[in-house]
């Protein structure tokens, strides 16, 4: 009965209805792993750690029509589902039906990412196919539901049904824009009009409130251009507008109050980093949930700004670098496993927390992985690699049914079947089960153990837990694997996939040497070793950033059942709860900065060091800093430093910038939107810095400004010589 006790705590926390407890009681009998106490695995209540989860991405309109009465009519709808630019009828009831009939839980996925749930435009585009907002990215009211997906009551039922079945729910959220608009033609679509729970605010052509940018469309030439101009024709929010700032924060709180477990943020490359940091601070302060952004990268693209965002924003990112490289190796044939292994090594250092980035093989913005004429085994191999690699795996709906389709909207067809016996479905089933029980997949590092252009054998290891994966992408060649060593202890290991991808058992001798074996064409083998740690080992800390007194969840192993202590550098944190694999603590009262977290087990054994926790100086607000007359010579840029942690504590190497000078204001005026502590009188100066780190300080006294509370701010000064 310990399972119910634990669940009781969760219920109390989320104040769910007691009726649900009964459902959960039954569910826990069928899915005991999910609710087991003291064992590693995805907990539906753990919203800050998705490392052992498997996400399933659903375009709500394209999955299953569970309620025909909410379907649109007229030219919004394609009743025979032939026009993929129309609504096709899928809805939240459809997802509920597919939870209840076991399709999702039998597959083993533990989180659902659904389309943006908010009310979208009803207008139909005046193009050949009459495009609609079926995808959910054309919001008109962020505080109402899209009626074609369902009512608020339907949404509540989706959340409660998902939770009762051990599934988390992630919503897509697109705070970059409303909908397509034209400055000069207010009759085009809905002119980007925004509503606040039914109250009209304004549209793009009557923007007297200045809630939108009016700088034309971006040509994607620079990040600044992409932020402050429109993405395509989408009415682009001015996040410095105090109303919009609060509106978007209130809207996300509304959905957080509904019990969502995660957020996928659309188009993060196209919004100011400062505003997004302040937005994340609001979320972490209100109810922390795992949040990952979309920063699109094309095939072969590596972007340090993408890594910087993942490390600085407080959000994780969709791991496009991983996805594109895997597609090169297994779909497009433009790279091999050496390239893949290099990507694994590069991203392990580029991302502060690579295990929090969300991996995938395809999505609604790229060609589906499978295509007509492709070898479907490549889908199976790609899934096997993704589900056993670092990062939180995300599976795009229909991949398990080998759906194909190049380009939008052919990559967004209506779900074709719900067959639970496809090989891909079974691969997901087997490996999601492994992901739930062996923390080497969630937290382990990755080591290449044997490689050639067709064969990749890699090992994931966390403490003594080990998973070894061998893949052969060749359709023709078998390889004799000799000289393979692993960290697996001596013994014989059965293929976790049970031979679905023709894998076999392997034998390991006492020195880790694996008895030579053949890896046949298209073969994948997965082998594991799992033992409970007795020494404390931190696997994950979530969120990685927080204010003093905020609750932080530390997941790992071997913490012991008796309470020990947790240190942020040398400061002890107040323990909220303690179990062998999870500790919750409050951020101690320390100065803002980066901290090392260690767990000291009762009895004194000290854990590994988690060295990436960031304490911020309090509630954050987005302030636009502008400096006039800052003339620079070539190679120099303008940066900001000041007397708070967020402004680098006067350290020029930690200054904020480089500032922008093209769109909102032009050289010699420079500007940047910065996340700073609220309601504080701060002192600051601008500096000019070049690529070699040479610094020229502004003269005169420090500038001073008091930052706003629950709002945004603007500070304009002249450069002091
Ligand atoms: C990225 C989304 O994934 C894409 O589908 C959408 O059209 C754009 N952002 C704009 O919201
Ligand atoms: C990355 C991000 O900061 C955030 O989305 C997540 O909650 C933390 N890591 C911790 O899991
Ligand atoms: Ca429907």
XYZ file of C-alpha atoms and ligand atoms in Angstrom:
744
model
C 0.000 0.000 0.000
C 3.057 2.264 0.066
C 2.218 3.205 -3.519
C -1.016 4.881 -2.492
C 0.581 6.678 0.407
C 3.000 8.361 -1.964
C 0.284 9.189 -4.400
C -1.705 10.640 -1.507
C 1.019 13.195 -0.984
C 0.891 14.144 -4.600
C -2.857 14.438 -4.566
C -2.722 16.731 -1.610
C -0.093 18.850 -3.288
C -2.127 19.309 -6.429
C -5.428 19.213 -4.528
C -7.040 16.814 -6.932
C -10.465 15.403 -6.311
C -10.654 12.332 -4.134
C -12.517 10.506 -6.898
C -9.315 10.559 -8.833
C -7.552 8.718 -6.038
C -9.678 5.685 -6.809
C -8.742 5.845 -10.471
C -5.135 6.159 -9.439
C -5.454 3.209 -7.088
C -6.566 1.088 -10.024
C -4.033 2.592 -12.353
C -1.266 1.903 -9.908
C -2.215 -1.758 -9.892
C -1.766 -1.879 -13.628
C 1.262 0.351 -13.906
C 3.064 -0.225 -10.629
C 6.387 1.092 -11.859
C 5.072 4.627 -12.176
C 4.087 4.929 -8.544
C 6.753 2.879 -6.854
C 8.411 4.663 -3.989
C 12.128 4.597 -3.557
C 12.743 3.365 -7.083
C 14.044 5.370 -9.975
C 11.553 6.227 -12.721
C 9.349 8.903 -14.200
C 6.944 10.265 -11.636
C 3.952 12.106 -12.941
C 4.378 14.508 -10.023
C 7.943 15.421 -10.913
C 7.515 18.357 -13.271
C 11.118 19.534 -13.187
C 12.854 16.358 -14.295
C 11.911 14.693 -17.583
C 15.140 12.722 -17.972
C 13.488 9.341 -17.592
C 10.383 10.414 -19.515
C 9.495 9.767 -23.137
C 7.525 12.575 -24.800
C 4.976 11.925 -27.546
C 4.241 14.963 -29.705
C 0.650 15.256 -30.839
C -0.710 17.801 -33.297
C -4.065 17.871 -31.593
C -6.047 18.410 -34.795
C -4.311 15.461 -36.478
C -4.508 12.656 -33.924
C -8.000 11.426 -33.193
C -11.499 12.914 -33.442
C -13.131 11.989 -30.157
C -15.961 14.510 -30.413
C -17.468 15.315 -33.801
C -19.767 17.909 -32.259
C -16.881 20.367 -31.772
C -15.683 20.223 -35.379
C -15.703 23.472 -37.314
C -17.979 23.915 -40.262
C -17.725 25.525 -43.672
C -14.372 26.374 -45.141
C -12.529 25.846 -41.855
C -13.113 22.104 -42.091
C -12.217 19.281 -44.436
C -14.710 16.555 -43.557
C -13.035 13.952 -45.772
C -9.636 15.007 -44.348
C -8.236 15.568 -47.835
C -7.261 19.236 -47.437
C -4.418 19.217 -44.925
C -4.572 23.014 -44.509
C -8.016 22.739 -42.924
C -9.093 21.552 -39.513
C -9.547 17.780 -39.666
C -11.394 17.218 -36.368
C -8.823 15.933 -33.873
C -9.387 17.127 -30.319
C -8.634 16.645 -26.608
C -11.417 14.080 -26.297
C -9.614 12.104 -28.991
C -6.421 12.118 -26.924
C -8.442 11.113 -23.842
C -9.917 8.211 -25.838
C -6.443 7.076 -26.874
C -5.246 7.271 -23.278
C -8.218 5.266 -22.121
C -7.863 2.573 -24.788
C -4.214 2.061 -23.814
C -2.612 3.062 -27.108
C -0.312 5.633 -25.488
C 0.413 3.924 -22.172
C 1.027 0.527 -23.793
C 3.613 2.185 -26.008
C 5.279 3.386 -22.820
C 5.404 7.117 -23.468
C 5.088 9.168 -20.279
C 4.418 12.716 -21.490
C 2.248 14.229 -24.216
C 3.159 17.454 -25.990
C -0.022 18.893 -27.456
C -0.676 21.821 -29.790
C -1.039 25.299 -28.313
C -4.416 24.996 -26.544
C -5.463 28.648 -26.847
C -8.156 30.209 -29.004
C -6.880 30.769 -32.548
C -8.127 32.825 -35.467
C -11.262 31.716 -37.251
C -10.299 33.512 -40.451
C -9.344 31.430 -43.459
C -6.458 32.536 -45.599
C -7.165 33.726 -49.096
C -4.723 31.256 -50.664
C -5.276 28.259 -52.938
C -5.986 25.782 -50.143
C -7.690 28.205 -47.745
C -5.207 27.699 -44.878
C -6.548 27.663 -41.313
C -5.158 27.777 -37.767
C -5.477 23.983 -37.244
C -1.822 23.899 -36.003
C -2.595 26.230 -33.090
C 0.147 28.802 -33.777
C -2.226 31.672 -34.654
C -3.513 32.799 -31.272
C -6.182 35.443 -30.750
C -6.907 34.872 -27.035
C -4.304 33.162 -24.829
C -6.792 32.832 -21.989
C -9.445 30.825 -23.824
C -9.408 27.394 -25.384
C -9.462 26.577 -29.049
C -13.097 25.395 -29.241
C -12.241 22.913 -32.003
C -9.917 21.167 -29.533
C -12.437 21.400 -26.701
C -13.753 23.429 -23.770
C -11.950 24.187 -20.498
C -13.827 21.231 -19.006
C -12.445 19.007 -21.768
C -8.955 20.328 -21.059
C -9.384 19.588 -17.345
C -10.483 16.067 -18.227
C -7.467 15.619 -20.468
C -5.146 16.631 -17.635
C -6.840 14.454 -15.023
C -7.046 11.448 -17.359
C -3.407 11.851 -18.333
C -2.246 12.176 -14.726
C -4.311 9.221 -13.602
C -2.519 7.175 -16.245
C 0.968 8.329 -15.359
C 1.227 10.754 -18.263
C 2.454 14.329 -18.048
C 1.006 17.005 -20.333
C 3.166 19.599 -22.079
C 1.496 22.466 -23.910
C 2.904 24.242 -26.890
C 2.963 27.986 -26.199
C 3.690 30.702 -28.773
C 4.235 34.043 -26.990
C 6.137 35.519 -29.959
C 3.081 36.577 -31.940
C -0.643 36.409 -32.469
C -1.569 35.649 -36.101
C -0.943 36.710 -39.720
C -1.460 40.435 -40.273
C -0.702 43.177 -42.763
C 0.093 46.735 -41.740
C -1.687 48.180 -44.757
C -4.686 45.866 -45.067
C -6.684 45.480 -41.888
C -9.050 43.047 -43.614
C -6.291 40.471 -44.122
C -7.063 37.460 -41.874
C -7.949 38.859 -38.409
C -5.317 41.583 -38.515
C -3.492 39.890 -35.632
C -6.184 41.026 -33.204
C -5.609 40.128 -29.543
C -8.305 39.445 -26.960
C -7.978 39.179 -23.182
C -10.425 36.485 -22.106
C -12.926 37.886 -24.593
C -12.123 41.590 -24.188
C -10.772 43.159 -27.349
C -7.338 44.725 -26.906
C -6.269 45.762 -30.386
C -5.165 44.588 -33.794
C -2.089 45.225 -35.892
C -3.401 48.260 -37.791
C -5.073 49.926 -34.788
C -2.205 49.306 -32.411
C -2.671 52.423 -30.319
C -1.405 50.478 -27.288
C 1.853 49.637 -29.025
C 1.591 45.942 -28.215
C 3.172 44.894 -31.529
C 6.396 45.639 -33.377
C 5.960 47.523 -36.640
C 9.349 46.993 -38.211
C 8.423 44.816 -41.187
C 9.321 41.166 -41.690
C 12.694 39.690 -40.790
C 15.146 38.588 -43.457
C 16.744 36.351 -40.813
C 20.092 38.131 -41.307
C 20.856 38.620 -37.610
C 19.360 37.556 -34.304
C 18.366 41.166 -33.634
C 16.533 41.336 -36.958
C 14.693 38.103 -36.136
C 13.644 39.349 -32.713
C 12.358 42.835 -33.490
C 10.809 42.241 -36.913
C 7.942 39.938 -37.771
C 8.487 36.225 -38.230
C 6.912 35.751 -41.660
C 3.690 37.780 -41.533
C 2.924 37.079 -37.887
C 1.967 40.103 -35.758
C 5.024 40.281 -33.521
C 4.601 41.094 -29.828
C 6.468 43.983 -28.279
C 7.365 42.216 -25.036
C 8.541 45.485 -23.468
C 4.951 46.653 -23.523
C 3.929 46.338 -19.830
C 0.456 45.093 -20.701
C 1.777 42.327 -22.974
C 4.396 41.356 -20.415
C 1.724 40.845 -17.762
C -0.820 39.387 -20.180
C 1.527 36.612 -21.303
C 2.641 35.894 -17.729
C -0.981 35.777 -16.547
C -1.860 33.510 -19.453
C 0.849 30.975 -18.657
C -0.201 31.056 -14.990
C -3.726 30.208 -16.069
C -2.469 27.078 -17.870
C -0.120 26.243 -14.994
C -3.131 26.417 -12.675
C -4.808 23.865 -14.947
C -2.093 21.403 -13.960
C 0.110 21.258 -17.045
C 3.459 19.580 -16.471
C 5.622 21.214 -19.108
C 5.837 23.936 -21.743
C 7.287 23.906 -25.255
C 7.980 27.522 -26.188
C 7.667 28.383 -29.868
C 10.224 30.457 -31.782
C 12.521 31.353 -28.880
C 15.158 32.605 -31.301
C 12.698 35.348 -32.227
C 12.095 36.821 -28.774
C 14.439 38.835 -26.527
C 16.517 36.675 -24.186
C 16.005 39.158 -21.334
C 12.233 38.943 -21.518
C 12.352 35.154 -21.733
C 14.582 34.930 -18.645
C 12.104 37.057 -16.718
C 9.261 34.891 -18.082
C 11.047 31.735 -16.875
C 11.598 33.337 -13.486
C 7.851 33.920 -13.261
C 7.198 30.258 -14.081
C 9.788 28.902 -11.654
C 8.526 31.210 -8.924
C 4.870 30.285 -9.537
C 4.974 26.562 -10.285
C 8.177 25.206 -11.813
C 7.671 22.962 -14.824
C 10.111 21.630 -17.421
C 10.250 24.155 -20.235
C 11.967 23.714 -23.580
C 12.176 26.109 -26.468
C 12.266 25.769 -30.227
C 15.423 27.211 -31.797
C 15.423 25.747 -35.274
C 18.707 24.571 -36.779
C 19.025 23.232 -40.325
C 21.069 20.237 -41.414
C 24.721 20.798 -40.526
C 24.042 24.018 -38.613
C 25.890 24.471 -35.323
C 25.126 27.734 -33.550
C 26.857 28.920 -30.387
C 23.940 31.328 -29.827
C 21.689 28.267 -29.547
C 23.954 26.777 -26.837
C 24.177 30.131 -25.086
C 20.387 30.393 -24.997
C 20.017 26.886 -23.535
C 22.578 27.718 -20.858
C 21.388 31.220 -19.977
C 17.633 31.425 -20.500
C 16.477 29.000 -17.812
C 14.853 26.918 -20.558
C 16.067 23.788 -22.283
C 15.913 23.532 -26.061
C 14.748 21.063 -28.639
C 18.002 19.397 -29.663
C 18.041 20.152 -33.389
C 21.756 19.430 -33.551
C 21.078 15.859 -32.427
C 18.064 15.447 -34.720
C 19.728 16.818 -37.830
C 22.870 14.727 -37.314
C 20.918 11.517 -36.774
C 18.898 12.274 -39.912
C 22.140 12.751 -41.821
C 23.378 9.348 -40.698
C 20.193 7.310 -41.009
C 17.931 9.154 -43.419
C 19.830 11.407 -45.794
C 23.139 9.531 -45.958
C 25.148 12.759 -45.734
C 27.193 11.704 -42.672
C 28.196 8.576 -40.780
C 28.591 7.456 -37.150
C 31.890 9.297 -36.778
C 29.995 12.520 -37.367
C 27.289 11.460 -34.956
C 29.796 10.566 -32.247
C 31.491 13.935 -32.723
C 28.122 15.663 -32.250
C 27.568 13.688 -29.021
C 30.955 14.842 -27.716
C 30.528 18.448 -28.844
C 27.061 18.869 -27.359
C 28.150 17.264 -24.073
C 30.331 20.319 -23.491
C 28.359 22.975 -25.397
C 25.210 22.457 -23.323
C 25.564 22.941 -19.553
C 22.950 20.253 -19.090
C 22.758 18.079 -22.179
C 20.401 15.609 -20.478
C 17.712 18.325 -20.357
C 17.683 19.003 -24.096
C 14.841 17.361 -26.004
C 15.903 14.890 -28.708
C 13.847 13.787 -31.707
C 14.127 12.425 -35.226
C 11.435 14.486 -36.914
C 8.634 16.925 -36.222
C 5.932 19.027 -37.859
C 8.461 21.467 -39.343
C 10.639 18.965 -41.202
C 10.172 16.071 -43.600
C 8.996 13.007 -41.758
C 11.834 10.587 -41.110
C 10.152 7.879 -43.151
C 9.451 8.443 -46.829
C 8.111 6.459 -49.729
C 10.831 4.072 -50.839
C 12.812 4.351 -47.599
C 14.023 1.360 -45.625
C 11.700 1.434 -42.621
C 14.378 -0.290 -40.530
C 16.087 3.089 -40.411
C 13.117 4.458 -38.464
C 13.523 1.629 -35.957
C 17.259 2.224 -35.625
C 16.772 5.983 -35.256
C 14.173 5.440 -32.537
C 16.440 2.961 -30.739
C 19.324 5.443 -30.787
C 17.154 8.353 -29.640
C 15.563 6.382 -26.814
C 18.976 5.269 -25.508
C 20.818 8.573 -25.962
C 21.278 11.501 -23.575
C 18.459 14.015 -23.607
C 14.712 13.717 -23.224
C 13.392 11.742 -26.216
C 10.397 13.083 -28.091
C 8.492 10.990 -30.646
C 6.379 12.721 -33.269
C 2.905 11.164 -33.548
C 2.654 8.527 -36.265
C 6.357 7.761 -36.469
C 5.497 4.465 -34.781
C 3.092 3.796 -37.675
C 5.763 4.682 -40.252
C 3.781 7.675 -41.477
C 5.582 9.549 -44.229
C 5.297 12.975 -45.819
C 7.744 15.569 -46.972
C 7.164 19.201 -46.096
C 4.311 21.006 -44.421
C 1.456 19.923 -44.517
C 2.295 16.419 -45.794
C 4.244 15.796 -42.600
C 1.044 16.588 -40.671
C -1.375 14.012 -42.052
C -4.174 12.652 -39.946
C -3.054 9.688 -37.848
C -3.390 6.684 -40.137
C -3.708 3.797 -37.698
C -3.280 2.793 -34.067
C -1.601 -0.536 -34.628
C 0.115 -1.748 -31.466
C 2.157 -4.419 -33.216
C 4.410 -2.451 -35.565
C 8.111 -2.978 -34.990
C 8.569 0.724 -34.236
C 5.811 0.588 -31.618
C 7.516 -2.395 -29.992
C 10.931 -0.717 -30.050
C 9.443 2.253 -28.198
C 7.699 -0.097 -25.779
C 10.880 -2.006 -24.897
C 13.161 0.996 -24.645
C 10.748 3.224 -22.767
C 10.537 0.445 -20.190
C 14.331 0.439 -19.957
C 14.435 4.221 -19.692
C 12.083 4.070 -16.722
C 14.194 1.584 -14.799
C 17.842 2.171 -15.695
C 19.107 5.665 -14.803
C 22.119 5.206 -17.076
C 19.819 6.319 -19.908
C 18.500 9.343 -18.042
C 21.667 10.585 -16.375
C 24.595 8.666 -17.774
C 27.439 9.994 -19.852
C 28.094 8.553 -23.304
C 31.229 6.759 -24.404
C 31.973 5.412 -27.855
C 33.217 1.817 -27.520
C 33.485 0.618 -31.140
C 32.935 2.550 -34.326
C 33.185 2.539 -38.084
C 31.109 4.426 -40.595
C 28.261 1.883 -40.374
C 28.606 0.571 -36.834
C 28.289 2.517 -33.609
C 28.589 0.866 -30.216
C 28.165 3.215 -27.292
C 27.880 2.938 -23.587
C 25.818 4.998 -21.186
C 26.990 4.886 -17.599
C 25.746 6.385 -14.356
C 27.494 5.103 -11.254
C 27.561 1.353 -11.724
C 24.507 1.297 -13.976
C 25.359 0.594 -17.592
C 23.529 0.383 -20.915
C 25.386 -0.688 -24.046
C 23.896 -0.190 -27.496
C 25.203 -1.579 -30.786
C 23.776 -0.484 -34.149
C 24.646 -1.407 -37.715
C 23.065 0.869 -40.299
C 24.317 -1.134 -43.286
C 21.612 -3.031 -45.125
C 24.186 -5.330 -46.741
C 27.167 -5.859 -44.468
C 27.593 -7.876 -41.343
C 30.469 -6.877 -39.048
C 32.463 -9.097 -36.747
C 32.888 -7.112 -33.545
C 36.230 -7.884 -31.969
C 38.146 -5.984 -29.324
C 35.023 -4.520 -27.718
C 35.291 -3.599 -24.036
C 32.467 -2.379 -21.823
C 31.838 -1.454 -18.186
C 29.350 -4.328 -17.916
C 30.426 -6.746 -15.177
C 31.259 -10.328 -16.125
C 28.220 -12.229 -17.352
C 25.887 -12.953 -20.218
C 23.443 -10.257 -21.259
C 20.250 -10.764 -23.225
C 19.181 -8.214 -25.830
C 16.677 -5.875 -24.177
C 14.853 -5.584 -27.508
C 14.274 -9.355 -27.406
C 15.652 -9.726 -30.906
C 13.048 -7.445 -32.577
C 15.910 -5.806 -34.449
C 17.750 -9.160 -34.686
C 20.024 -8.439 -31.692
C 21.608 -11.298 -29.725
C 23.047 -11.951 -26.299
C 26.611 -11.020 -25.507
C 29.123 -12.474 -23.054
C 31.431 -10.264 -21.056
C 34.542 -11.553 -19.306
C 35.945 -10.298 -16.004
C 38.084 -7.594 -17.660
C 35.103 -6.202 -19.589
C 36.069 -7.851 -22.875
C 33.087 -8.887 -24.972
C 33.316 -12.246 -26.759
C 33.480 -11.443 -30.493
C 30.103 -11.530 -32.205
C 28.547 -10.665 -35.548
C 26.400 -7.558 -35.900
C 24.210 -8.265 -38.918
C 22.749 -5.802 -41.448
C 20.335 -3.391 -39.737
C 20.911 -5.075 -36.394
C 20.462 -3.304 -33.072
C 21.345 -4.860 -29.717
C 20.819 -3.280 -26.285
C 22.229 -4.686 -23.043
C 21.950 -3.398 -19.489
C 23.261 -3.746 -15.984
C 21.487 -2.164 -13.021
C 22.347 -2.134 -9.349
C 21.232 0.231 -6.597
C 23.946 2.622 -5.501
C 24.822 2.783 -1.853
C 26.783 6.029 -2.125
C 24.905 9.235 -2.915
C 24.959 10.112 -6.601
C 23.197 13.184 -7.996
C 21.686 12.642 -11.442
C 19.590 15.731 -11.989
C 18.723 19.050 -10.394
C 15.596 20.899 -11.442
C 15.124 23.707 -12.091
C 18.775 24.661 -12.506
C 18.032 28.254 -11.596
C 16.050 29.764 -8.751
C 15.666 32.374 -6.075
C 16.418 32.048 -2.381
C 13.717 29.935 -0.732
C 12.470 28.310 -3.948
C 12.126 24.537 -3.892
C 14.626 22.533 -5.914
C 14.330 18.821 -6.663
C 17.454 16.676 -6.621
C 17.067 13.257 -8.223
C 19.607 10.488 -8.038
C 20.460 7.355 -6.121
C 21.834 6.203 -2.826
C 20.731 9.222 -0.785
C 19.586 6.849 1.972
C 16.205 6.853 3.653
C 17.307 8.916 6.659
C 17.639 12.652 6.107
C 21.165 13.920 5.576
C 22.067 17.393 4.403
C 22.386 19.307 1.151
C 24.956 22.042 0.615
C 25.004 24.953 -1.805
C 28.754 25.530 -1.655
C 29.126 25.529 2.128
C 25.588 26.713 2.990
C 23.119 24.090 4.177
C 19.708 24.034 2.552
C 16.490 23.353 4.435
C 15.299 19.871 3.522
C 11.646 19.675 2.457
C 11.580 15.930 1.770
C 14.100 13.110 1.557
C 14.025 9.654 0.016
C 16.690 7.332 -1.327
C 16.349 8.709 -4.847
C 14.849 12.164 -4.413
C 15.463 15.153 -2.180
C 13.620 18.464 -2.182
C 15.319 21.450 -0.607
C 14.870 25.203 -0.395
C 17.543 27.395 -1.916
C 19.420 28.730 1.135
C 19.792 32.416 1.801
C 22.922 33.011 -0.285
C 24.068 35.763 -2.624
C 23.147 35.433 -6.297
C 25.661 33.409 -8.298
C 26.624 29.920 -9.427
C 26.664 27.213 -6.774
C 27.946 23.672 -6.312
C 25.327 21.359 -4.861
C 26.386 18.302 -2.860
C 24.354 15.754 -0.943
C 25.726 14.487 2.342
C 24.179 11.196 3.291
C 23.283 10.536 6.899
C 26.546 9.048 8.166
C 28.645 11.487 6.198
C 29.225 10.081 2.707
C 29.421 12.974 0.230
C 27.989 12.800 -3.286
C 29.359 13.970 -6.614
C 29.197 17.734 -7.167
C 26.425 19.274 -9.247
C 28.156 22.476 -10.316
C 25.556 24.264 -12.415
C 23.006 25.741 -10.058
C 22.322 29.430 -10.477
C 20.780 31.631 -7.789
C 19.255 34.867 -9.110
C 18.849 38.076 -7.081
C 15.076 37.866 -6.714
C 12.022 38.331 -8.948
C 13.081 39.363 -12.412
C 11.822 42.093 -14.742
C 12.763 42.885 -18.325
C 14.339 46.317 -18.658
C 15.444 47.888 -21.943
C 18.780 49.644 -21.485
C 19.607 52.223 -24.161
C 22.733 54.297 -24.492
C 23.068 57.187 -26.946
C 26.213 58.474 -28.611
C 28.270 55.375 -28.007
C 30.731 55.597 -30.902
C 32.838 52.498 -31.435
C 35.687 51.597 -33.692
C 35.530 48.494 -35.801
C 35.501 45.287 -33.742
C 34.138 47.003 -30.656
C 30.698 46.424 -29.194
C 28.791 47.957 -26.328
C 28.050 45.948 -23.170
C 26.472 46.670 -19.800
C 27.902 45.986 -16.333
C 26.583 46.866 -12.904
C 26.376 46.127 -9.224
C 24.030 43.115 -9.354
C 24.739 39.530 -10.356
C 22.514 39.878 -13.424
C 24.768 42.730 -14.620
C 27.983 40.805 -13.934
C 28.785 42.394 -10.536
C 31.079 44.897 -12.271
C 33.089 42.142 -13.976
C 33.556 43.143 -17.655
C 34.003 39.498 -18.630
C 30.450 38.883 -17.391
C 28.978 42.039 -18.949
C 25.602 41.766 -20.714
C 25.625 42.033 -24.501
C 26.760 42.668 -27.175
C 24.069 45.344 -27.468
C 22.029 45.839 -30.641
C 22.017 48.940 -32.834
C 19.957 48.254 -35.957
C 16.208 47.844 -35.520
C 14.661 49.478 -32.428
C 17.373 52.144 -32.414
C 20.332 52.781 -34.671
C 24.026 53.352 -34.118
C 25.360 55.299 -32.259
C 22.428 54.370 -30.025
C 22.639 50.838 -28.633
C 19.962 48.853 -26.787
C 19.355 45.491 -25.139
C 16.521 43.959 -23.109
C 17.925 42.613 -19.853
C 16.476 40.514 -17.051
C 17.233 42.338 -13.782
C 15.966 42.040 -10.194
C 12.677 43.853 -9.593
C 12.235 46.949 -7.435
C 15.926 47.532 -6.825
C 18.044 50.642 -7.213
C 20.891 49.439 -9.345
C 24.104 51.105 -10.460
C 25.593 50.455 -13.854
C 27.897 51.598 -16.619
C 28.346 50.783 -20.271
C 31.629 49.512 -21.641
C 33.117 49.088 -25.096
C 34.737 45.722 -25.578
C 36.495 44.135 -28.530
C 37.014 40.520 -29.531
C 40.221 40.248 -27.513
C 38.477 41.430 -24.355
C 39.994 44.939 -24.312
C 37.651 47.157 -22.310
C 36.978 50.888 -22.436
C 34.924 52.084 -19.486
C 32.430 54.905 -19.587
C 33.645 57.947 -17.626
C 31.789 59.863 -14.927
C 29.711 58.578 -12.040
C 27.775 55.321 -12.171
C 24.313 55.537 -13.696
C 21.497 54.721 -11.281
C 18.015 53.409 -11.866
C 15.232 51.802 -9.879
C 13.854 48.737 -11.599
C 10.095 48.206 -11.948
C 7.894 45.733 -10.080
C 5.476 43.528 -12.054
C 6.221 45.498 -15.179
C 8.879 46.257 -17.729
C 11.149 49.274 -17.832
C 13.228 51.451 -20.105
C 16.416 53.253 -19.180
C 17.956 55.761 -21.614
C 21.271 57.476 -20.930
C 24.003 59.219 -22.886
C 27.456 57.652 -23.076
C 29.700 59.502 -20.606
C 33.131 60.228 -21.922
C 7.616 27.073 -35.205
C 6.521 26.097 -35.236
O 6.924 24.845 -34.865
C 5.949 26.218 -36.614
O 5.178 25.130 -36.951
C 5.205 27.521 -36.604
O 4.603 27.770 -37.837
C 6.169 28.665 -36.307
N 7.041 28.371 -35.216
C 5.424 29.928 -35.983
O 4.652 29.757 -34.831
C 17.004 23.125 -18.017
C 16.081 24.223 -17.925
O 16.670 25.192 -17.167
C 14.741 23.878 -17.348
O 13.829 23.755 -18.346
C 14.761 22.651 -16.502
O 13.725 22.683 -15.570
C 16.065 22.554 -15.832
N 17.089 22.373 -16.814
C 16.171 21.482 -14.821
O 15.565 20.325 -15.270
Ca -13.558 17.021 -33.087
